[in-house]
């Protein structure tokens, strides 16, 4: 009954003209961002972050959330029709989705992606509503030692789940922790690594770093590999799946939803990992694995369900624990802090209209996406034909305006430019930037909790092992690190990377 009352509050909050408008704008913009290659929800949220200052917290978070999960929908459209994934999490969809399109089943593939995404979005929203409140109540039992251990565990898991070399992923995490040190020590008030630059007293801007690494870095890489010429767009016929099609996609859709919902909560997980994992699972358990890569409908349903579910359940640790599971959630935390709201377990009790409003908006947003996406397929494909030489300057201009307006600081713009070049170099070196941005976000928080825990314990470092929850989290981190160092695990990891490529 309590859940029903809370959902009633959420729908009362979201079903106002203002919030419905922002939800519609968010999912529409998210779909557009997902369709256009080289962009993504991270860039869009970072660019729009300064423009949400004037909105109330509920409206701004509803719009930003819509952009995030809307991008998961949009990326599949061009992945199926022109073999060009607009979003990284839609890469797997090209394997069978575009093959279906070449065989004359583009409409069936698009309908499968839309139905799977809608189903996963609805189920993931239920999961958030059921599991987030108990997790928030558990978080009230956490002290500084428990939070420190939780963040250590989160960083280790993000390294374990990162693609590529383990050494590179660990190095990126350490680099993020070092970048997070820049600024003023909260305990002593001393400035560290500011080099006499006043703008660095508050540390580096997470929006500037995120836009540089994931936005400008990706633009530079795209400029290097952009292709000219017209794209061959598959013809879309019937969008209505048959009863047999629905039967064929049901179980893959359910498995993808469950797997994506779980991986979305993990640090370093999210939509990208969920889509690859769901595809690998379906191929492994299928009675006809040889059909995968040749137009298997399960190869579209499972990853599309997984990436949408993973995108939405990643809100659970962000809202209840104040811990981002991926770079987009790190920006969401920044958006809440800017609005004067401290992310963590108190959000549900102190701002129930915000928490339940976001959950209800996911149902509304997913319905909007289902109604919008299929009729607008032609429009999305035409947008992809816009020459990239016209598209990327607009993105860069908005990025510069957004970063500068956050603090009226030219240093932030220079930071974004520097990390844009750095992001391009990381791509060349095959280093994943996600562990770095998570280390940058969690590092200062982890340091603060460690200092408070040691102050309470009068410098006794064994306090982290005396508290049961803290000790369990540290043991979990050690086990995860131990597993990834095993030769058998590293062999599996290498095999997965070869399959992914």
Short mmCIF file of C-alpha atoms in Angstrom, two decimals:
data_model
loop_
_atom_site.label_atom_id
_atom_site.label_comp_id
_atom_site.label_asym_id
_atom_site.label_seq_id
_atom_site.Cartn_x
_atom_site.Cartn_y
_atom_site.Cartn_z
CA UNK A 1 0.00 0.00 0.00
CA UNK A 2 2.89 2.36 0.80
CA UNK A 3 4.37 1.73 -2.65
CA UNK A 4 1.03 2.56 -4.31
CA UNK A 5 0.75 5.80 -2.31
CA UNK A 6 4.30 6.75 -3.25
CA UNK A 7 3.68 6.05 -6.92
CA UNK A 8 0.52 8.14 -6.65
CA UNK A 9 2.66 11.02 -5.41
CA UNK A 10 5.05 10.44 -8.32
CA UNK A 11 2.34 10.51 -10.97
CA UNK A 12 0.75 13.55 -9.36
CA UNK A 13 4.13 15.27 -9.65
CA UNK A 14 4.90 14.29 -13.22
CA UNK A 15 1.40 14.64 -14.71
CA UNK A 16 1.51 18.42 -14.70
CA UNK A 17 1.81 20.40 -17.91
CA UNK A 18 5.26 21.68 -16.97
CA UNK A 19 6.78 18.31 -16.09
CA UNK A 20 5.12 16.52 -19.00
CA UNK A 21 6.62 19.14 -21.31
CA UNK A 22 10.11 18.66 -19.88
CA UNK A 23 9.74 14.88 -20.02
CA UNK A 24 8.69 15.09 -23.67
CA UNK A 25 11.55 17.45 -24.49
CA UNK A 26 14.01 15.17 -22.68
CA UNK A 27 13.04 11.93 -24.44
CA UNK A 28 12.82 13.67 -27.83
CA UNK A 29 16.25 15.25 -27.41
CA UNK A 30 17.61 11.97 -26.04
CA UNK A 31 16.39 10.11 -29.13
CA UNK A 32 17.98 12.74 -31.36
CA UNK A 33 21.26 12.47 -29.45
CA UNK A 34 21.11 8.67 -29.66
CA UNK A 35 20.56 8.77 -33.42
CA UNK A 36 23.45 11.11 -34.21
CA UNK A 37 26.81 9.32 -34.12
CA UNK A 38 29.63 10.95 -32.18
CA UNK A 39 27.33 12.44 -29.59
CA UNK A 40 25.68 10.75 -26.63
CA UNK A 41 23.72 11.41 -23.45
CA UNK A 42 26.89 12.38 -21.58
CA UNK A 43 27.65 15.24 -23.98
CA UNK A 44 24.00 16.34 -24.10
CA UNK A 45 23.60 16.37 -20.31
CA UNK A 46 26.92 18.16 -19.82
CA UNK A 47 25.97 20.83 -22.38
CA UNK A 48 22.47 21.31 -20.97
CA UNK A 49 23.49 21.21 -17.31
CA UNK A 50 23.95 25.00 -16.97
CA UNK A 51 20.58 25.63 -18.63
CA UNK A 52 18.79 23.62 -15.93
CA UNK A 53 19.80 26.06 -13.18
CA UNK A 54 16.63 28.08 -13.69
CA UNK A 55 14.38 25.01 -13.44
CA UNK A 56 13.09 23.48 -10.24
CA UNK A 57 14.93 20.27 -9.20
CA UNK A 58 12.09 17.92 -10.21
CA UNK A 59 11.71 19.34 -13.73
CA UNK A 60 15.44 19.42 -14.38
CA UNK A 61 15.99 15.81 -13.25
CA UNK A 62 12.97 14.56 -15.22
CA UNK A 63 14.36 16.16 -18.38
CA UNK A 64 17.93 14.93 -17.82
CA UNK A 65 16.69 11.41 -17.06
CA UNK A 66 14.62 11.45 -20.25
CA UNK A 67 17.69 12.38 -22.27
CA UNK A 68 19.61 9.46 -20.77
CA UNK A 69 17.20 6.62 -21.41
CA UNK A 70 15.86 8.23 -24.59
CA UNK A 71 19.33 7.95 -26.10
CA UNK A 72 19.22 4.18 -25.59
CA UNK A 73 16.12 4.08 -27.84
CA UNK A 74 17.53 6.36 -30.52
CA UNK A 75 20.80 4.52 -30.99
CA UNK A 76 19.05 1.40 -32.28
CA UNK A 77 17.30 3.13 -35.20
CA UNK A 78 20.38 3.96 -37.24
CA UNK A 79 22.12 0.79 -36.03
CA UNK A 80 19.39 -1.23 -37.76
CA UNK A 81 18.76 0.88 -40.85
CA UNK A 82 22.27 2.00 -41.86
CA UNK A 83 24.58 -0.14 -39.69
CA UNK A 84 25.67 2.97 -37.80
CA UNK A 85 25.08 2.83 -34.01
CA UNK A 86 24.25 6.27 -32.68
CA UNK A 87 25.04 5.10 -29.13
CA UNK A 88 27.87 2.82 -27.99
CA UNK A 89 25.35 0.52 -26.32
CA UNK A 90 23.70 -0.06 -29.73
CA UNK A 91 26.84 -1.53 -31.31
CA UNK A 92 25.61 -5.06 -30.61
CA UNK A 93 22.27 -4.30 -32.29
CA UNK A 94 24.03 -3.79 -35.63
CA UNK A 95 25.11 -7.45 -35.70
CA UNK A 96 21.63 -8.88 -36.25
CA UNK A 97 19.48 -5.76 -36.62
CA UNK A 98 21.14 -4.58 -39.81
CA UNK A 99 21.21 -8.12 -41.18
CA UNK A 100 17.43 -8.27 -40.67
CA UNK A 101 17.13 -4.94 -42.48
CA UNK A 102 19.17 -6.21 -45.45
CA UNK A 103 16.85 -9.22 -45.63
CA UNK A 104 13.83 -6.91 -45.90
CA UNK A 105 12.80 -7.09 -42.23
CA UNK A 106 13.81 -3.59 -41.13
CA UNK A 107 10.33 -2.86 -39.79
CA UNK A 108 10.31 -6.06 -37.74
CA UNK A 109 13.74 -5.22 -36.29
CA UNK A 110 12.69 -1.67 -35.38
CA UNK A 111 9.48 -2.92 -33.77
CA UNK A 112 11.44 -5.54 -31.82
CA UNK A 113 13.86 -2.91 -30.52
CA UNK A 114 11.00 -0.59 -29.52
CA UNK A 115 8.96 -3.31 -27.77
CA UNK A 116 12.00 -4.73 -25.95
CA UNK A 117 13.09 -1.28 -24.80
CA UNK A 118 9.59 -0.38 -23.61
CA UNK A 119 9.20 -3.66 -21.73
CA UNK A 120 12.64 -3.33 -20.11
CA UNK A 121 12.01 0.29 -19.18
CA UNK A 122 8.73 -0.56 -17.44
CA UNK A 123 10.21 -3.53 -15.54
CA UNK A 124 13.33 -1.59 -14.52
CA UNK A 125 11.13 1.21 -13.19
CA UNK A 126 9.28 -1.31 -11.00
CA UNK A 127 12.63 -2.62 -9.76
CA UNK A 128 13.72 0.90 -8.82
CA UNK A 129 10.48 1.49 -6.93
CA UNK A 130 10.77 -1.82 -5.05
CA UNK A 131 14.46 -1.95 -4.18
CA UNK A 132 15.59 1.67 -3.88
CA UNK A 133 13.68 2.50 -0.65
CA UNK A 134 14.99 -0.56 1.30
CA UNK A 135 18.50 0.21 0.07
CA UNK A 136 18.14 3.79 1.26
CA UNK A 137 17.03 2.56 4.70
CA UNK A 138 20.09 0.30 4.82
CA UNK A 139 22.27 3.25 3.87
CA UNK A 140 21.15 5.07 7.03
CA UNK A 141 23.12 2.40 8.92
CA UNK A 142 26.27 3.48 7.11
CA UNK A 143 28.89 5.57 8.87
CA UNK A 144 32.09 7.08 7.42
CA UNK A 145 33.90 3.72 7.52
CA UNK A 146 31.11 1.94 5.63
CA UNK A 147 30.89 4.65 2.98
CA UNK A 148 34.66 4.56 2.49
CA UNK A 149 34.63 0.79 2.03
CA UNK A 150 31.62 1.00 -0.29
CA UNK A 151 33.45 3.45 -2.53
CA UNK A 152 36.60 1.32 -2.52
CA UNK A 153 34.47 -1.65 -3.54
CA UNK A 154 32.78 0.41 -6.25
CA UNK A 155 36.09 1.54 -7.75
CA UNK A 156 37.51 -1.98 -7.75
CA UNK A 157 34.39 -3.37 -9.42
CA UNK A 158 34.54 -0.60 -12.05
CA UNK A 159 38.09 -1.68 -12.88
CA UNK A 160 37.10 -5.34 -13.02
CA UNK A 161 34.19 -4.63 -15.37
CA UNK A 162 36.09 -2.19 -17.61
CA UNK A 163 37.02 -3.41 -21.07
CA UNK A 164 40.61 -3.62 -22.23
CA UNK A 165 43.78 -4.11 -20.24
CA UNK A 166 43.39 -4.50 -16.47
CA UNK A 167 46.60 -2.53 -15.90
CA UNK A 168 45.30 0.33 -18.05
CA UNK A 169 41.95 0.35 -16.26
CA UNK A 170 43.67 0.42 -12.86
CA UNK A 171 45.97 3.21 -14.04
CA UNK A 172 43.00 5.26 -15.24
CA UNK A 173 41.29 4.85 -11.87
CA UNK A 174 44.43 6.04 -10.03
CA UNK A 175 44.73 9.01 -12.40
CA UNK A 176 41.13 9.94 -11.60
CA UNK A 177 41.86 9.77 -7.86
CA UNK A 178 44.88 12.05 -8.32
CA UNK A 179 42.86 14.58 -10.34
CA UNK A 180 40.24 14.58 -7.60
CA UNK A 181 42.89 15.75 -5.09
CA UNK A 182 43.24 19.09 -6.89
CA UNK A 183 41.59 21.84 -4.86
CA UNK A 184 41.17 22.64 -1.18
CA UNK A 185 41.48 19.97 1.50
CA UNK A 186 38.17 19.90 3.39
CA UNK A 187 39.88 19.08 6.70
CA UNK A 188 42.94 21.35 6.71
CA UNK A 189 41.83 24.10 4.31
CA UNK A 190 45.15 23.83 2.45
CA UNK A 191 45.20 24.08 -1.33
CA UNK A 192 46.70 21.18 -3.24
CA UNK A 193 48.11 21.22 -6.79
CA UNK A 194 46.38 24.49 -7.68
CA UNK A 195 49.64 26.08 -8.91
CA UNK A 196 48.44 29.50 -7.80
CA UNK A 197 45.39 29.44 -10.09
CA UNK A 198 42.41 30.74 -8.06
CA UNK A 199 39.86 28.93 -10.27
CA UNK A 200 41.35 25.58 -9.20
CA UNK A 201 40.70 26.19 -5.50
CA UNK A 202 37.38 24.36 -5.81
CA UNK A 203 38.90 21.61 -7.95
CA UNK A 204 38.45 20.73 -11.59
CA UNK A 205 34.97 20.90 -13.13
CA UNK A 206 33.44 17.47 -13.64
CA UNK A 207 31.38 18.83 -16.55
CA UNK A 208 34.51 20.19 -18.25
CA UNK A 209 36.36 16.89 -17.84
CA UNK A 210 33.39 14.82 -18.95
CA UNK A 211 32.72 16.95 -22.02
CA UNK A 212 36.40 16.93 -22.91
CA UNK A 213 36.92 13.18 -22.53
CA UNK A 214 33.65 11.92 -23.95
CA UNK A 215 32.57 14.83 -26.15
CA UNK A 216 35.52 16.61 -27.76
CA UNK A 217 37.66 13.48 -27.70
CA UNK A 218 34.99 11.58 -29.62
CA UNK A 219 34.55 14.48 -32.07
CA UNK A 220 38.29 14.51 -32.82
CA UNK A 221 38.24 10.75 -33.38
CA UNK A 222 35.19 11.03 -35.66
CA UNK A 223 36.84 13.76 -37.72
CA UNK A 224 39.71 11.39 -38.31
CA UNK A 225 37.50 8.57 -39.57
CA UNK A 226 34.48 10.42 -41.02
CA UNK A 227 33.36 9.08 -44.40
CA UNK A 228 31.83 11.03 -47.23
CA UNK A 229 29.15 9.86 -49.59
CA UNK A 230 25.51 8.95 -49.23
CA UNK A 231 24.43 6.20 -46.87
CA UNK A 232 22.38 3.25 -47.98
CA UNK A 233 19.20 3.26 -45.90
CA UNK A 234 17.22 0.05 -45.66
CA UNK A 235 13.58 0.32 -46.70
CA UNK A 236 11.08 0.09 -43.85
CA UNK A 237 7.93 -1.88 -44.61
CA UNK A 238 5.61 -3.41 -42.00
CA UNK A 239 6.25 -2.40 -38.38
CA UNK A 240 3.84 -4.99 -36.98
CA UNK A 241 5.54 -8.11 -35.59
CA UNK A 242 3.70 -11.40 -35.98
CA UNK A 243 2.51 -13.56 -33.08
CA UNK A 244 5.46 -15.89 -33.71
CA UNK A 245 7.85 -12.92 -33.57
CA UNK A 246 6.45 -11.90 -30.20
CA UNK A 247 6.84 -15.46 -28.97
CA UNK A 248 10.44 -15.59 -30.21
CA UNK A 249 11.47 -12.34 -28.51
CA UNK A 250 9.68 -12.80 -25.18
CA UNK A 251 12.23 -14.93 -23.34
CA UNK A 252 15.32 -13.09 -24.70
CA UNK A 253 13.61 -9.83 -23.76
CA UNK A 254 12.98 -11.02 -20.18
CA UNK A 255 16.53 -12.37 -19.77
CA UNK A 256 18.01 -9.17 -21.18
CA UNK A 257 15.90 -7.08 -18.83
CA UNK A 258 16.94 -9.03 -15.74
CA UNK A 259 20.63 -9.06 -16.69
CA UNK A 260 20.60 -5.36 -17.62
CA UNK A 261 18.81 -4.41 -14.40
CA UNK A 262 21.52 -6.12 -12.35
CA UNK A 263 24.50 -4.78 -14.30
CA UNK A 264 23.09 -1.25 -14.33
CA UNK A 265 23.50 -1.02 -10.56
CA UNK A 266 27.18 -2.04 -10.58
CA UNK A 267 29.90 0.63 -10.78
CA UNK A 268 31.35 0.59 -14.27
CA UNK A 269 28.39 -1.40 -15.56
CA UNK A 270 25.43 0.23 -17.24
CA UNK A 271 23.94 0.04 -20.71
CA UNK A 272 27.08 -0.78 -22.70
CA UNK A 273 28.19 -3.75 -20.60
CA UNK A 274 24.58 -4.95 -20.29
CA UNK A 275 24.02 -5.06 -24.06
CA UNK A 276 27.20 -7.06 -24.74
CA UNK A 277 26.52 -9.44 -21.84
CA UNK A 278 22.91 -10.05 -22.91
CA UNK A 279 23.94 -10.81 -26.50
CA UNK A 280 26.66 -13.21 -25.33
CA UNK A 281 24.19 -14.97 -23.03
CA UNK A 282 21.57 -15.45 -25.75
CA UNK A 283 24.14 -16.77 -28.20
CA UNK A 284 25.47 -19.20 -25.60
CA UNK A 285 22.11 -20.71 -24.61
CA UNK A 286 20.51 -20.62 -28.08
CA UNK A 287 19.72 -23.91 -29.82
CA UNK A 288 20.82 -22.25 -33.10
CA UNK A 289 23.85 -20.07 -32.21
CA UNK A 290 24.95 -20.13 -35.85
CA UNK A 291 22.00 -17.82 -36.67
CA UNK A 292 23.44 -15.00 -34.55
CA UNK A 293 25.06 -12.40 -36.75
CA UNK A 294 22.83 -13.46 -39.64
CA UNK A 295 19.57 -11.84 -38.60
CA UNK A 296 18.49 -13.56 -35.38
CA UNK A 297 15.60 -11.63 -33.84
CA UNK A 298 16.78 -12.61 -30.34
CA UNK A 299 20.04 -10.81 -31.13
CA UNK A 300 18.03 -7.57 -31.32
CA UNK A 301 15.58 -8.11 -28.47
CA UNK A 302 18.04 -9.13 -25.74
CA UNK A 303 20.64 -6.31 -26.03
CA UNK A 304 17.99 -3.63 -26.59
CA UNK A 305 16.14 -4.74 -23.45
CA UNK A 306 19.40 -4.96 -21.51
CA UNK A 307 20.75 -1.53 -22.41
CA UNK A 308 17.49 0.23 -21.53
CA UNK A 309 17.13 -1.65 -18.23
CA UNK A 310 20.77 -0.96 -17.37
CA UNK A 311 20.36 2.74 -18.09
CA UNK A 312 17.39 3.06 -15.72
CA UNK A 313 18.58 0.92 -12.79
CA UNK A 314 21.81 2.91 -12.69
CA UNK A 315 19.68 5.56 -10.94
CA UNK A 316 19.39 3.29 -7.86
CA UNK A 317 22.90 3.79 -6.37
CA UNK A 318 22.93 7.43 -7.48
CA UNK A 319 19.69 8.35 -5.71
CA UNK A 320 19.98 6.11 -2.62
CA UNK A 321 23.72 6.08 -1.89
CA UNK A 322 24.94 9.17 -3.72
CA UNK A 323 27.37 6.99 -5.69
CA UNK A 324 27.50 7.16 -9.51
CA UNK A 325 27.67 3.83 -11.35
CA UNK A 326 28.73 5.49 -14.61
CA UNK A 327 29.86 8.92 -15.90
CA UNK A 328 26.29 10.00 -16.78
CA UNK A 329 25.20 9.39 -13.18
CA UNK A 330 28.20 11.46 -12.05
CA UNK A 331 26.74 14.41 -13.96
CA UNK A 332 23.32 13.68 -12.47
CA UNK A 333 24.88 14.01 -9.02
CA UNK A 334 26.35 17.35 -10.09
CA UNK A 335 22.89 18.45 -11.23
CA UNK A 336 21.40 17.57 -7.82
CA UNK A 337 24.19 19.32 -5.91
CA UNK A 338 23.76 22.45 -8.04
CA UNK A 339 20.06 22.40 -7.10
CA UNK A 340 21.04 22.25 -3.41
CA UNK A 341 20.10 18.59 -2.92
CA UNK A 342 22.59 16.19 -1.33
CA UNK A 343 22.40 12.80 -3.12
CA UNK A 344 22.03 9.92 -0.70
CA UNK A 345 19.52 8.03 1.42
CA UNK A 346 17.89 11.24 2.67
CA UNK A 347 16.58 12.07 -0.83
CA UNK A 348 13.63 9.68 -0.46
CA UNK A 349 12.53 11.04 2.91
CA UNK A 350 13.38 14.73 2.43
CA UNK A 351 12.46 15.08 -1.26
CA UNK A 352 9.87 12.36 -1.95
CA UNK A 353 8.31 14.31 -4.82
CA UNK A 354 11.70 14.35 -6.57
CA UNK A 355 12.45 10.65 -6.08
CA UNK A 356 9.00 9.30 -6.94
CA UNK A 357 8.51 11.94 -9.63
CA UNK A 358 11.62 10.64 -11.45
CA UNK A 359 10.33 7.06 -11.18
CA UNK A 360 6.86 7.95 -12.49
CA UNK A 361 8.43 10.01 -15.31
CA UNK A 362 10.23 6.88 -16.51
CA UNK A 363 6.91 5.15 -17.16
CA UNK A 364 5.54 8.24 -18.89
CA UNK A 365 8.76 8.76 -20.83
CA UNK A 366 8.93 5.16 -22.02
CA UNK A 367 5.34 5.41 -23.28
CA UNK A 368 6.22 8.63 -25.11
CA UNK A 369 9.23 6.92 -26.70
CA UNK A 370 7.16 3.97 -27.90
CA UNK A 371 4.62 6.32 -29.52
CA UNK A 372 7.25 8.70 -30.95
CA UNK A 373 10.04 6.51 -32.25
CA UNK A 374 8.47 4.38 -34.94
CA UNK A 375 6.48 7.15 -36.74
CA UNK A 376 9.57 9.39 -36.79
CA UNK A 377 11.95 6.81 -38.27
CA UNK A 378 12.17 8.74 -41.55
CA UNK A 379 13.07 11.97 -39.77
CA UNK A 380 15.84 10.34 -37.72
CA UNK A 381 17.42 8.81 -40.81
CA UNK A 382 17.39 12.18 -42.60
CA UNK A 383 19.17 13.77 -39.64
CA UNK A 384 21.99 11.27 -39.96
CA UNK A 385 22.61 12.51 -43.49
CA UNK A 386 23.63 15.94 -42.14
CA UNK A 387 27.35 16.32 -43.02
CA UNK A 388 29.49 15.96 -39.93
CA UNK A 389 31.43 19.12 -40.85
CA UNK A 390 28.25 21.11 -40.11
CA UNK A 391 27.31 19.15 -37.02
CA UNK A 392 30.47 19.14 -34.91
CA UNK A 393 31.03 22.94 -34.77
CA UNK A 394 27.54 23.39 -33.31
CA UNK A 395 28.25 20.81 -30.62
CA UNK A 396 31.58 22.44 -29.73
CA UNK A 397 29.99 25.92 -29.51
CA UNK A 398 27.25 24.69 -27.15
CA UNK A 399 29.82 22.79 -25.10
CA UNK A 400 31.97 25.91 -24.65
CA UNK A 401 28.94 28.05 -23.74
CA UNK A 402 27.76 25.44 -21.26
CA UNK A 403 31.12 25.01 -19.52
CA UNK A 404 31.83 28.75 -19.36
CA UNK A 405 28.39 29.62 -18.01
CA UNK A 406 28.77 27.20 -15.08
CA UNK A 407 31.35 29.40 -13.38
CA UNK A 408 32.16 32.18 -15.85
CA UNK A 409 35.63 30.68 -16.00
CA UNK A 410 37.91 30.52 -19.02
CA UNK A 411 39.97 27.95 -17.11
CA UNK A 412 37.05 25.51 -17.34
CA UNK A 413 36.94 25.94 -21.13
CA UNK A 414 40.71 25.38 -21.32
CA UNK A 415 40.27 22.29 -19.10
CA UNK A 416 37.64 20.94 -21.46
CA UNK A 417 39.89 21.52 -24.48
CA UNK A 418 42.87 19.88 -22.78
CA UNK A 419 40.90 16.82 -21.75
CA UNK A 420 39.43 16.66 -25.28
CA UNK A 421 42.92 16.10 -26.67
CA UNK A 422 43.66 13.75 -23.78
CA UNK A 423 40.47 11.79 -24.50
CA UNK A 424 41.54 11.35 -28.12
CA UNK A 425 44.95 10.08 -26.98
CA UNK A 426 43.24 7.63 -24.60
CA UNK A 427 41.20 6.27 -27.51
CA UNK A 428 44.39 5.73 -29.48
CA UNK A 429 45.99 3.97 -26.51
CA UNK A 430 42.82 1.87 -26.01
CA UNK A 431 42.38 3.14 -22.46
CA UNK A 432 38.82 3.34 -21.14
CA UNK A 433 37.99 6.69 -19.56
CA UNK A 434 35.08 5.50 -17.38
CA UNK A 435 37.26 4.31 -14.43
CA UNK A 436 39.02 7.68 -14.49
CA UNK A 437 35.86 9.77 -14.27
CA UNK A 438 34.47 7.51 -11.53
CA UNK A 439 37.75 7.81 -9.62
CA UNK A 440 37.60 11.59 -10.03
CA UNK A 441 34.05 11.75 -8.63
CA UNK A 442 34.43 9.21 -5.84
CA UNK A 443 38.00 10.15 -4.82
CA UNK A 444 37.21 13.33 -2.83
CA UNK A 445 34.15 11.69 -1.26
CA UNK A 446 36.20 8.63 -0.32
CA UNK A 447 38.94 10.80 1.17
CA UNK A 448 36.45 12.76 3.26
CA UNK A 449 34.82 9.61 4.67
CA UNK A 450 38.25 8.10 5.41
CA UNK A 451 39.33 11.21 7.31
CA UNK A 452 36.13 11.30 9.35
CA UNK A 453 36.35 7.57 10.13
CA UNK A 454 39.94 7.93 11.33
CA UNK A 455 39.07 10.99 13.42
CA UNK A 456 36.28 9.06 15.15
CA UNK A 457 38.60 6.07 15.70
CA UNK A 458 41.49 8.32 16.82
CA UNK A 459 43.70 7.18 13.97
CA UNK A 460 43.04 3.45 14.30
CA UNK A 461 43.10 2.10 10.73
CA UNK A 462 41.58 -1.21 11.86
CA UNK A 463 38.24 0.56 12.35
CA UNK A 464 37.47 -0.27 8.70
CA UNK A 465 37.68 -3.99 9.54
CA UNK A 466 35.87 -3.88 12.90
CA UNK A 467 32.59 -2.63 11.42
CA UNK A 468 30.80 -5.68 9.89
CA UNK A 469 29.40 -3.91 6.80
CA UNK A 470 32.71 -2.16 6.12
CA UNK A 471 34.68 -5.38 6.50
CA UNK A 472 32.29 -7.28 4.21
CA UNK A 473 32.61 -4.63 1.48
CA UNK A 474 36.42 -4.66 1.69
CA UNK A 475 36.44 -8.46 1.50
CA UNK A 476 34.15 -8.28 -1.54
CA UNK A 477 36.55 -5.82 -3.17
CA UNK A 478 39.51 -8.10 -2.42
CA UNK A 479 37.68 -11.14 -3.86
CA UNK A 480 36.78 -9.22 -7.03
CA UNK A 481 40.39 -8.09 -7.44
CA UNK A 482 41.63 -11.62 -6.77
CA UNK A 483 39.27 -13.14 -9.34
CA UNK A 484 40.31 -10.77 -12.09
CA UNK A 485 43.98 -11.63 -11.49
CA UNK A 486 43.35 -15.34 -12.07
CA UNK A 487 44.75 -16.56 -15.43
CA UNK A 488 41.43 -18.23 -16.33
CA UNK A 489 39.51 -14.99 -15.77
CA UNK A 490 42.02 -13.00 -17.82
CA UNK A 491 41.69 -15.54 -20.66
CA UNK A 492 37.90 -15.16 -20.58
CA UNK A 493 38.28 -11.39 -20.52
CA UNK A 494 40.57 -11.45 -23.57
CA UNK A 495 38.17 -13.75 -25.44
CA UNK A 496 35.26 -11.41 -24.69
CA UNK A 497 37.25 -8.46 -26.01
CA UNK A 498 37.99 -10.29 -29.25
CA UNK A 499 34.30 -11.13 -29.64
CA UNK A 500 33.37 -7.49 -28.87
CA UNK A 501 35.74 -6.18 -31.53
#
